[in-house]
PDB file of C-alpha atoms in Angstrom:
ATOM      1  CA  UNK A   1     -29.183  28.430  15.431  1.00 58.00           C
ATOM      2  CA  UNK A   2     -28.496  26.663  12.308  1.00 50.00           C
ATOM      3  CA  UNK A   3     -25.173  25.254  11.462  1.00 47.00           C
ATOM      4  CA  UNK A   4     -24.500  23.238   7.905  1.00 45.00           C
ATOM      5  CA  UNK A   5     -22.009  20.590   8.157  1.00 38.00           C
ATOM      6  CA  UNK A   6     -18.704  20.969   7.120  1.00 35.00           C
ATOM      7  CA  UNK A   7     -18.516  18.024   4.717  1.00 33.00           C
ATOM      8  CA  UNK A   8     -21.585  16.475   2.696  1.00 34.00           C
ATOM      9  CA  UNK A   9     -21.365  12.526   3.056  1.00 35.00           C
ATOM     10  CA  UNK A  10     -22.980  11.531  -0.627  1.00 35.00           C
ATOM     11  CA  UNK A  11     -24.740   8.244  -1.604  1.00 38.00           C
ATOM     12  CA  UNK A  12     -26.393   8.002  -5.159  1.00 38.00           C
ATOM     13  CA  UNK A  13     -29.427   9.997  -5.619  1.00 40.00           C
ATOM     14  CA  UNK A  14     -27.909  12.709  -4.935  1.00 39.00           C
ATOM     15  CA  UNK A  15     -28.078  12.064  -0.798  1.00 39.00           C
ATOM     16  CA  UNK A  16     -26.360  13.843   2.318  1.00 37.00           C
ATOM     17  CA  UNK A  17     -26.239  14.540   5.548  1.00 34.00           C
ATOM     18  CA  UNK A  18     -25.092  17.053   8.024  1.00 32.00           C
ATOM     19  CA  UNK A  19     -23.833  14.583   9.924  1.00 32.00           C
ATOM     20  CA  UNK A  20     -20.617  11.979  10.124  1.00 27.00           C
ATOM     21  CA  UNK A  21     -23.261   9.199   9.519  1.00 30.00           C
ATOM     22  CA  UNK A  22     -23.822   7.626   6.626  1.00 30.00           C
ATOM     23  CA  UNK A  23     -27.950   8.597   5.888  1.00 33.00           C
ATOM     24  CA  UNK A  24     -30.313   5.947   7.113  1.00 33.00           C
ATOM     25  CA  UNK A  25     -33.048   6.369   4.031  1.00 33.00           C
ATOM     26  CA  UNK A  26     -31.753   4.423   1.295  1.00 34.00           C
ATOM     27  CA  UNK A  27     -30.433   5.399  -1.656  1.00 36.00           C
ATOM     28  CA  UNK A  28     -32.052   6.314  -5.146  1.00 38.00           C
ATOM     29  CA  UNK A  29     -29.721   6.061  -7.356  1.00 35.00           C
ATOM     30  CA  UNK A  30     -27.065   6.870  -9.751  1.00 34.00           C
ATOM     31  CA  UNK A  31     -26.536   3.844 -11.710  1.00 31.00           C
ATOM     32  CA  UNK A  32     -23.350   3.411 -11.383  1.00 31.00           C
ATOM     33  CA  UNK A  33     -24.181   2.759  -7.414  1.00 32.00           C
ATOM     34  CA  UNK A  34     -22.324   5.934  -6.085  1.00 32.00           C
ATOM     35  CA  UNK A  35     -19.087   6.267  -4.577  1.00 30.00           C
ATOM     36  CA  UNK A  36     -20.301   4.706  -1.220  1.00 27.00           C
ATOM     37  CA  UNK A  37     -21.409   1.330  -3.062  1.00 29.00           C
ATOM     38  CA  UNK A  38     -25.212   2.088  -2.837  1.00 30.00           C
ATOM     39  CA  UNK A  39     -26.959  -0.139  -5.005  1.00 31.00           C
ATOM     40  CA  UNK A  40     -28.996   1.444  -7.865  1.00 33.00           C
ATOM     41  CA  UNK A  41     -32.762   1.810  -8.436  1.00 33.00           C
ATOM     42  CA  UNK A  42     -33.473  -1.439 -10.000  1.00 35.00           C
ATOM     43  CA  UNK A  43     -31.771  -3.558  -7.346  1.00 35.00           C
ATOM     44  CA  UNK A  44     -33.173  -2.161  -4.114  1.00 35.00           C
ATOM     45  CA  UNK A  45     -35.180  -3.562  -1.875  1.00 34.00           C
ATOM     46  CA  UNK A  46     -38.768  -3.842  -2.630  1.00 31.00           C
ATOM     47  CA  UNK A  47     -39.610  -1.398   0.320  1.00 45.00           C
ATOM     48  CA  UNK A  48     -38.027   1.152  -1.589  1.00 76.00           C
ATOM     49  CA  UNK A  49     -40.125   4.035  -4.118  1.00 85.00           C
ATOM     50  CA  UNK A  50     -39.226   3.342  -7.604  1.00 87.00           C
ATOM     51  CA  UNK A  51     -39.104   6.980  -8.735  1.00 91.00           C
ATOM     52  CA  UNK A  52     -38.445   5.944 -12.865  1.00 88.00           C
ATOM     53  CA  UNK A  53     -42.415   5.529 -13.286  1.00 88.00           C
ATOM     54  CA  UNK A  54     -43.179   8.709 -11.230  1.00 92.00           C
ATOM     55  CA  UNK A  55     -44.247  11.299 -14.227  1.00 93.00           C
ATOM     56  CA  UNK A  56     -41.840  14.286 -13.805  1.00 93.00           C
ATOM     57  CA  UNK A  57     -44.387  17.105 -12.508  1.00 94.00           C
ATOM     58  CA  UNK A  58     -45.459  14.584  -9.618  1.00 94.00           C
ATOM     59  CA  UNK A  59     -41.995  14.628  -8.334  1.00 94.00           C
ATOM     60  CA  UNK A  60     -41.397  18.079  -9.164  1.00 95.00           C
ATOM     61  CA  UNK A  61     -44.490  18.776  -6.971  1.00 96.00           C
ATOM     62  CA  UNK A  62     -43.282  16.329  -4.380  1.00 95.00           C
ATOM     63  CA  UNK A  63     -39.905  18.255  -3.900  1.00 95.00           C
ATOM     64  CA  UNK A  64     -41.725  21.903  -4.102  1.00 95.00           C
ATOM     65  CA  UNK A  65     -44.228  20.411  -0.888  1.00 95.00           C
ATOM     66  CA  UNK A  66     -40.664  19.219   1.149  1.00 95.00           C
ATOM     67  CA  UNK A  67     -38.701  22.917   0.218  1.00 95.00           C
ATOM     68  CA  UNK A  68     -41.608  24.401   1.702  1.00 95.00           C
ATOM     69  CA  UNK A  69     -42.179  22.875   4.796  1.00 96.00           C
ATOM     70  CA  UNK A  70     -38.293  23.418   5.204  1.00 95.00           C
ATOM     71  CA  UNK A  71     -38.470  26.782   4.918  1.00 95.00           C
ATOM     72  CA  UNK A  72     -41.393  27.108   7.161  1.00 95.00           C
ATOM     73  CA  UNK A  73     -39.283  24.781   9.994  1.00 95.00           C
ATOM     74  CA  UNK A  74     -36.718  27.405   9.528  1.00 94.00           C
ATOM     75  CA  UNK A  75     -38.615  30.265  10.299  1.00 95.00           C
ATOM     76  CA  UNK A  76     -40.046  28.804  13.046  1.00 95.00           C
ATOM     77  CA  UNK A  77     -36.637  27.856  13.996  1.00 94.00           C
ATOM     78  CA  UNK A  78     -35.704  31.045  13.796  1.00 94.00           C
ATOM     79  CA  UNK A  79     -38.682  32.695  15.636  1.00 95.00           C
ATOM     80  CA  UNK A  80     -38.157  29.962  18.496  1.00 94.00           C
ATOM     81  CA  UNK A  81     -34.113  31.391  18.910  1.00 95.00           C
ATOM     82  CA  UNK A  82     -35.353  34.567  19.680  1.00 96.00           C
ATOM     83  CA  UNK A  83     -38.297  33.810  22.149  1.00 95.00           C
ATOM     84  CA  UNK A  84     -35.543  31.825  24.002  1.00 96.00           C
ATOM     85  CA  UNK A  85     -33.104  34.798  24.092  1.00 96.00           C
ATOM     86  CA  UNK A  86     -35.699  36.671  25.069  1.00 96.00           C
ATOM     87  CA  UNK A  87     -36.896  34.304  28.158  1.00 95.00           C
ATOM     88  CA  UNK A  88     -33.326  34.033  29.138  1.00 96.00           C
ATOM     89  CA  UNK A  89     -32.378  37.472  28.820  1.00 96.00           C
ATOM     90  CA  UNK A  90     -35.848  39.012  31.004  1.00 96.00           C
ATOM     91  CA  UNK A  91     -35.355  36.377  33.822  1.00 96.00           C
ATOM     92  CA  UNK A  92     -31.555  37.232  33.875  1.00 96.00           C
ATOM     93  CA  UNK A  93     -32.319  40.655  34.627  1.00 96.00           C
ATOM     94  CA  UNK A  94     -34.478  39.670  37.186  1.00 96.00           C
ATOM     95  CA  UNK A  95     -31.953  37.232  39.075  1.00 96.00           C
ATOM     96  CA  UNK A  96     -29.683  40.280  38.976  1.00 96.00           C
ATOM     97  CA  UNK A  97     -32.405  42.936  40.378  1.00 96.00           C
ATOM     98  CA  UNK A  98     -33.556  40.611  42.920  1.00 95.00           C
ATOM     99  CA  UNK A  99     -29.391  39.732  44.024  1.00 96.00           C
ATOM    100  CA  UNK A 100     -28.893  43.580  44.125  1.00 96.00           C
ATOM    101  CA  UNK A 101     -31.929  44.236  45.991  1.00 95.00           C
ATOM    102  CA  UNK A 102     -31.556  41.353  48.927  1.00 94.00           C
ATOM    103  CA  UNK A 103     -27.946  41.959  49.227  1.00 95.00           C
ATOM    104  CA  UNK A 104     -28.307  46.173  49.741  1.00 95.00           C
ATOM    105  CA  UNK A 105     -31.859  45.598  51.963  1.00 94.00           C
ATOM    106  CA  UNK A 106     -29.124  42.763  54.154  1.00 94.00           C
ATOM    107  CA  UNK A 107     -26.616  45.812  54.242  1.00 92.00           C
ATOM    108  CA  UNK A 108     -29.277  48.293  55.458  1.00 93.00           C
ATOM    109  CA  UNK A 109     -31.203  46.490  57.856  1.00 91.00           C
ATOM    110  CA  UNK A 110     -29.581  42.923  58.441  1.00 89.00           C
ATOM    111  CA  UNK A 111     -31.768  40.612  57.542  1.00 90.00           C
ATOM    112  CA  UNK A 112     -30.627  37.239  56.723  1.00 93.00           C
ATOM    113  CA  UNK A 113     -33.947  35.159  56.023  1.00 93.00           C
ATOM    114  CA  UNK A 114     -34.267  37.950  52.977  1.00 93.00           C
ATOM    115  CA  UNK A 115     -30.616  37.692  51.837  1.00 95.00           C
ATOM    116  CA  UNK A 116     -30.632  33.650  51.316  1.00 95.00           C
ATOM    117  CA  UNK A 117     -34.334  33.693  50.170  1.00 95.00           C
ATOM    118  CA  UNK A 118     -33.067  36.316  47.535  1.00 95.00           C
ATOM    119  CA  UNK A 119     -30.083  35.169  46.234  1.00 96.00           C
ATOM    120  CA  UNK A 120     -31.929  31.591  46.353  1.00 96.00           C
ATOM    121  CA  UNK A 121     -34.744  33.027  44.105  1.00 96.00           C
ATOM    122  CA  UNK A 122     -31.939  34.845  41.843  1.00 96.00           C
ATOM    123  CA  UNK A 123     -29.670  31.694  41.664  1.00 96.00           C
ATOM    124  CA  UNK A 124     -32.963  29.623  40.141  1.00 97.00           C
ATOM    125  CA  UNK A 125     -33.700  32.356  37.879  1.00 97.00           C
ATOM    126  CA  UNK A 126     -30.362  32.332  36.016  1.00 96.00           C
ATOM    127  CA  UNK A 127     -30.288  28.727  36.197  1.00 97.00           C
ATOM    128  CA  UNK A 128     -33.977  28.767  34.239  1.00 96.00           C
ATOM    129  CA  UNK A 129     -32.531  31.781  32.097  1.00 96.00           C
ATOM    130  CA  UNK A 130     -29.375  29.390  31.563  1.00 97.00           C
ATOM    131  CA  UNK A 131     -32.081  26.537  30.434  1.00 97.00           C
ATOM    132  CA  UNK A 132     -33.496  28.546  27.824  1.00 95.00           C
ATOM    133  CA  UNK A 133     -30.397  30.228  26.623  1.00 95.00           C
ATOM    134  CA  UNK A 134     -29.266  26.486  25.526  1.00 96.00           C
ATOM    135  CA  UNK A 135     -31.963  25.852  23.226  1.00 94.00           C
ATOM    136  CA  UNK A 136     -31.124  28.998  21.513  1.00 93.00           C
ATOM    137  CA  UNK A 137     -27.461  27.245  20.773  1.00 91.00           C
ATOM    138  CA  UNK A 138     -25.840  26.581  17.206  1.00 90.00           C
ATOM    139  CA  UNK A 139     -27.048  23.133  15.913  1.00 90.00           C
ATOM    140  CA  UNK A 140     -26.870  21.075  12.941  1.00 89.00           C
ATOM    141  CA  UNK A 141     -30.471  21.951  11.552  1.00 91.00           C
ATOM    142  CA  UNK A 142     -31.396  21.495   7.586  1.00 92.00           C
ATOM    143  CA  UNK A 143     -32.341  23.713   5.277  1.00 88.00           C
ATOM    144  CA  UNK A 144     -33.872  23.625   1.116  1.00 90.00           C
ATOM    145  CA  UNK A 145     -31.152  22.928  -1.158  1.00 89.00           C
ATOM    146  CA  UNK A 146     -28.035  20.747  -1.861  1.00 88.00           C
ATOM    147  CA  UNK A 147     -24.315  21.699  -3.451  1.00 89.00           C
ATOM    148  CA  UNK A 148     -24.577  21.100  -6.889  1.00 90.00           C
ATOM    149  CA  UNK A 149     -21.699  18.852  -6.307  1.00 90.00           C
ATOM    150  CA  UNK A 150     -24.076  16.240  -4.998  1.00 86.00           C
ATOM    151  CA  UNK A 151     -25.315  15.833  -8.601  1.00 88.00           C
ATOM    152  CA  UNK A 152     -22.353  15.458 -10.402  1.00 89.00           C
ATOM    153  CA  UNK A 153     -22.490  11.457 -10.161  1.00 88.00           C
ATOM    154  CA  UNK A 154     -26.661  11.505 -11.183  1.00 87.00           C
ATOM    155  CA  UNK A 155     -25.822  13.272 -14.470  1.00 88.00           C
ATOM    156  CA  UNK A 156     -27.024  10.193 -16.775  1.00 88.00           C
ATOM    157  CA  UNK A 157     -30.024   9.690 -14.398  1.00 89.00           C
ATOM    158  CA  UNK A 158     -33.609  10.138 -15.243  1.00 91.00           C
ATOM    159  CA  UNK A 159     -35.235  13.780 -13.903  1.00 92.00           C
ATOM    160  CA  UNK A 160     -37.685  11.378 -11.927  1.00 92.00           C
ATOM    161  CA  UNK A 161     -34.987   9.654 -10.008  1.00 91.00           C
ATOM    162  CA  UNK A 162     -33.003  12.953  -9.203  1.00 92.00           C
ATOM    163  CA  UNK A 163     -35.937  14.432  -7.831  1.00 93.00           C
ATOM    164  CA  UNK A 164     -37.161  11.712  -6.374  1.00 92.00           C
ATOM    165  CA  UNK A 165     -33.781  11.429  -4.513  1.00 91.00           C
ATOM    166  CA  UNK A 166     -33.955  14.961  -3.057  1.00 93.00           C
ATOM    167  CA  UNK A 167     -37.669  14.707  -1.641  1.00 94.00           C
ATOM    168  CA  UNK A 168     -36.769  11.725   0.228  1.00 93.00           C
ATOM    169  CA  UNK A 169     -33.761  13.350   1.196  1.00 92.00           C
ATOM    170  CA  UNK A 170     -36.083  16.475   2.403  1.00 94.00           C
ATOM    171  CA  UNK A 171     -38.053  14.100   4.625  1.00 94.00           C
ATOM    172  CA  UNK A 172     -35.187  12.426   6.127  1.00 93.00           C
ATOM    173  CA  UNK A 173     -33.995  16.057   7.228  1.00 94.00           C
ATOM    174  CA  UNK A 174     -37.764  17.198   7.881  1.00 95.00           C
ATOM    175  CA  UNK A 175     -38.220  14.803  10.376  1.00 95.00           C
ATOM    176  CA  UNK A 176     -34.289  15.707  11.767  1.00 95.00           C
ATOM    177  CA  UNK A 177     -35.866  19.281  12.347  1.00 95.00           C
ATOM    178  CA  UNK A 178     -39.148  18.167  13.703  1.00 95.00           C
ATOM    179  CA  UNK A 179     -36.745  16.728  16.655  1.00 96.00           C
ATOM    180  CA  UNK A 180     -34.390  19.766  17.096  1.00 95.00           C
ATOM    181  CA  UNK A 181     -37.569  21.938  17.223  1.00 96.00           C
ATOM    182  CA  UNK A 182     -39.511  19.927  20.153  1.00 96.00           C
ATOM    183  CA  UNK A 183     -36.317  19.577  22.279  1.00 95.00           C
ATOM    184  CA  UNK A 184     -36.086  23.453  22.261  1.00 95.00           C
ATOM    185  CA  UNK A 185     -39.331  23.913  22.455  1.00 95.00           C
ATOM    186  CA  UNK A 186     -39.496  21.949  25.686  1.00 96.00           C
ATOM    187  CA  UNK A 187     -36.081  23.581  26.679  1.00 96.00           C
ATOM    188  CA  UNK A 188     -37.328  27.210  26.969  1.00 96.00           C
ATOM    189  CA  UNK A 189     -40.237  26.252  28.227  1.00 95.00           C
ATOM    190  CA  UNK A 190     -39.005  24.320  31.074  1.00 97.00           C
ATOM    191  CA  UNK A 191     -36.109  27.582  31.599  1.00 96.00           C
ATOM    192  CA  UNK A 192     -39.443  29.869  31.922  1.00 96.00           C
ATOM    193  CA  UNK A 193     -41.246  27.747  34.334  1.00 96.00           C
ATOM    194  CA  UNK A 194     -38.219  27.321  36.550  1.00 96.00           C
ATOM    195  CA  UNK A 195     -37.509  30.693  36.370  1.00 96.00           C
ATOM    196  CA  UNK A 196     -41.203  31.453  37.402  1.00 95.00           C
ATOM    197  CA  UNK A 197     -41.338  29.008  40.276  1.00 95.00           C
ATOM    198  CA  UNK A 198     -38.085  31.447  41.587  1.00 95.00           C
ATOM    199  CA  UNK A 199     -40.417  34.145  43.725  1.00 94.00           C
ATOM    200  CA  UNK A 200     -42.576  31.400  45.034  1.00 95.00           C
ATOM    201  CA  UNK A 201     -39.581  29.392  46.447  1.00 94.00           C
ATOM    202  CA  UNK A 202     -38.077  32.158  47.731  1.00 94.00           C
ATOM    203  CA  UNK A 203     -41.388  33.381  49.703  1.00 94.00           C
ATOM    204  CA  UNK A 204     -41.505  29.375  50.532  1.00 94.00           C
ATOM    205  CA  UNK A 205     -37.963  29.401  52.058  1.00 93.00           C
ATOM    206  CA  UNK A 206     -38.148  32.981  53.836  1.00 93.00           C
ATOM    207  CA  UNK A 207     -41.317  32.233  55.821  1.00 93.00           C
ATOM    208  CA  UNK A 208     -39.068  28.694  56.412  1.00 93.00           C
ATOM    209  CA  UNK A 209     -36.128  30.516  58.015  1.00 89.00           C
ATOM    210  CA  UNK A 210     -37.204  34.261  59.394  1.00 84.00           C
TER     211      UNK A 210
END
């Protein structure tokens, strides 16, 4: 599932993304403004959190909060990947029992209203199985840390700003995961409930047909 970006975009503070976009939270500051001309502490808007009169162990406690609920949208990250794979991998050996099954009972016997209502009901099933496979895909999804690199430029700047920096770069990315979450969530949830509707459509469309 997760997938770290093969170049870290910086701006002061020390700030990335695992994107090609430049981050939409601003910047905290090295006070030289950073290699991407983002304007240092003292000069930002007044909007901004002025992390230089934060005491030390606030922001340390800050950062510790945002590495944890990382970690805990990972695992759940993680434990949603394999409920999908597991969805998609039951119903796909369902749409293949209930194809073999119509298709040797419509060799044996001849009946045609039981072939198309079968292979109907094993086509939706491996579309729904095909549903919740995707959410299970490789996507950009965040995790605790940053490449020391990122700090290189913040070396001169106060352990209140660094920190600060990082925890509102942890809830820029928290709130990045909260969105890849829900749209997998919803994902293999709507695969499973096609996949379930399969045996009622194809009772639907036999007693349609025979």
């Amino acid at each position: 599932m997760t997938k770290q970006s093969k170049r870290s975009k910086l701006t002061a503070g020390p700030k990335r993304t695992t994107n090609l976009r430049r981050s939409s939270i601003k910047a905290v500051a090295c006070p030289s403004g950073g290699p991407f001309g983002v304007r240092p502490m003292d000069e930002a808007n007044t909007g901004e959190i002025n992390w230089t009169d934060v005491e030390p162990e606030v922001a340390r406690q800050i950062l510790h909060q945002g590495e944890m609920f990382m970690a805990s949208q990972m695992q759940a990250g993680i434990a949603s990947d394999q409920r999908a794979m597991t969805v998609a991998s039951v119903f796909s050996a369902f749409a293949m029992a209930v194809a073999a099954g119509s298709i040797a009972y419509w060799d044996k016997v001849g009946d045609l209203p039981i072939l198309i209502a079968g292979l109907v009901a094993a086509t939706v099933m491996t579309i729904g199985s095909a549903i919740s496979l995707w959410s299970a895909r490789q996507v950009d999804f965040y995790y605790p840390g940053n490449h020391p690199s990122s700090y290189f430029e913040c070396l001169n700047s106060s352990i209140q700003t660094i920190l600060g920096g990082e925890a509102e770069n942890y809830q820029e990315r928290i709130g990045k995961n909260a969105k890849i979450l829900q749209t997998n969530g919803r994902a293999t949830t709507c695969g499973a409930a096609i996949s379930m509707s399969a045996p009622m459509l194809a009772v639907g469309l036999w007693l349609l047909i025979r």
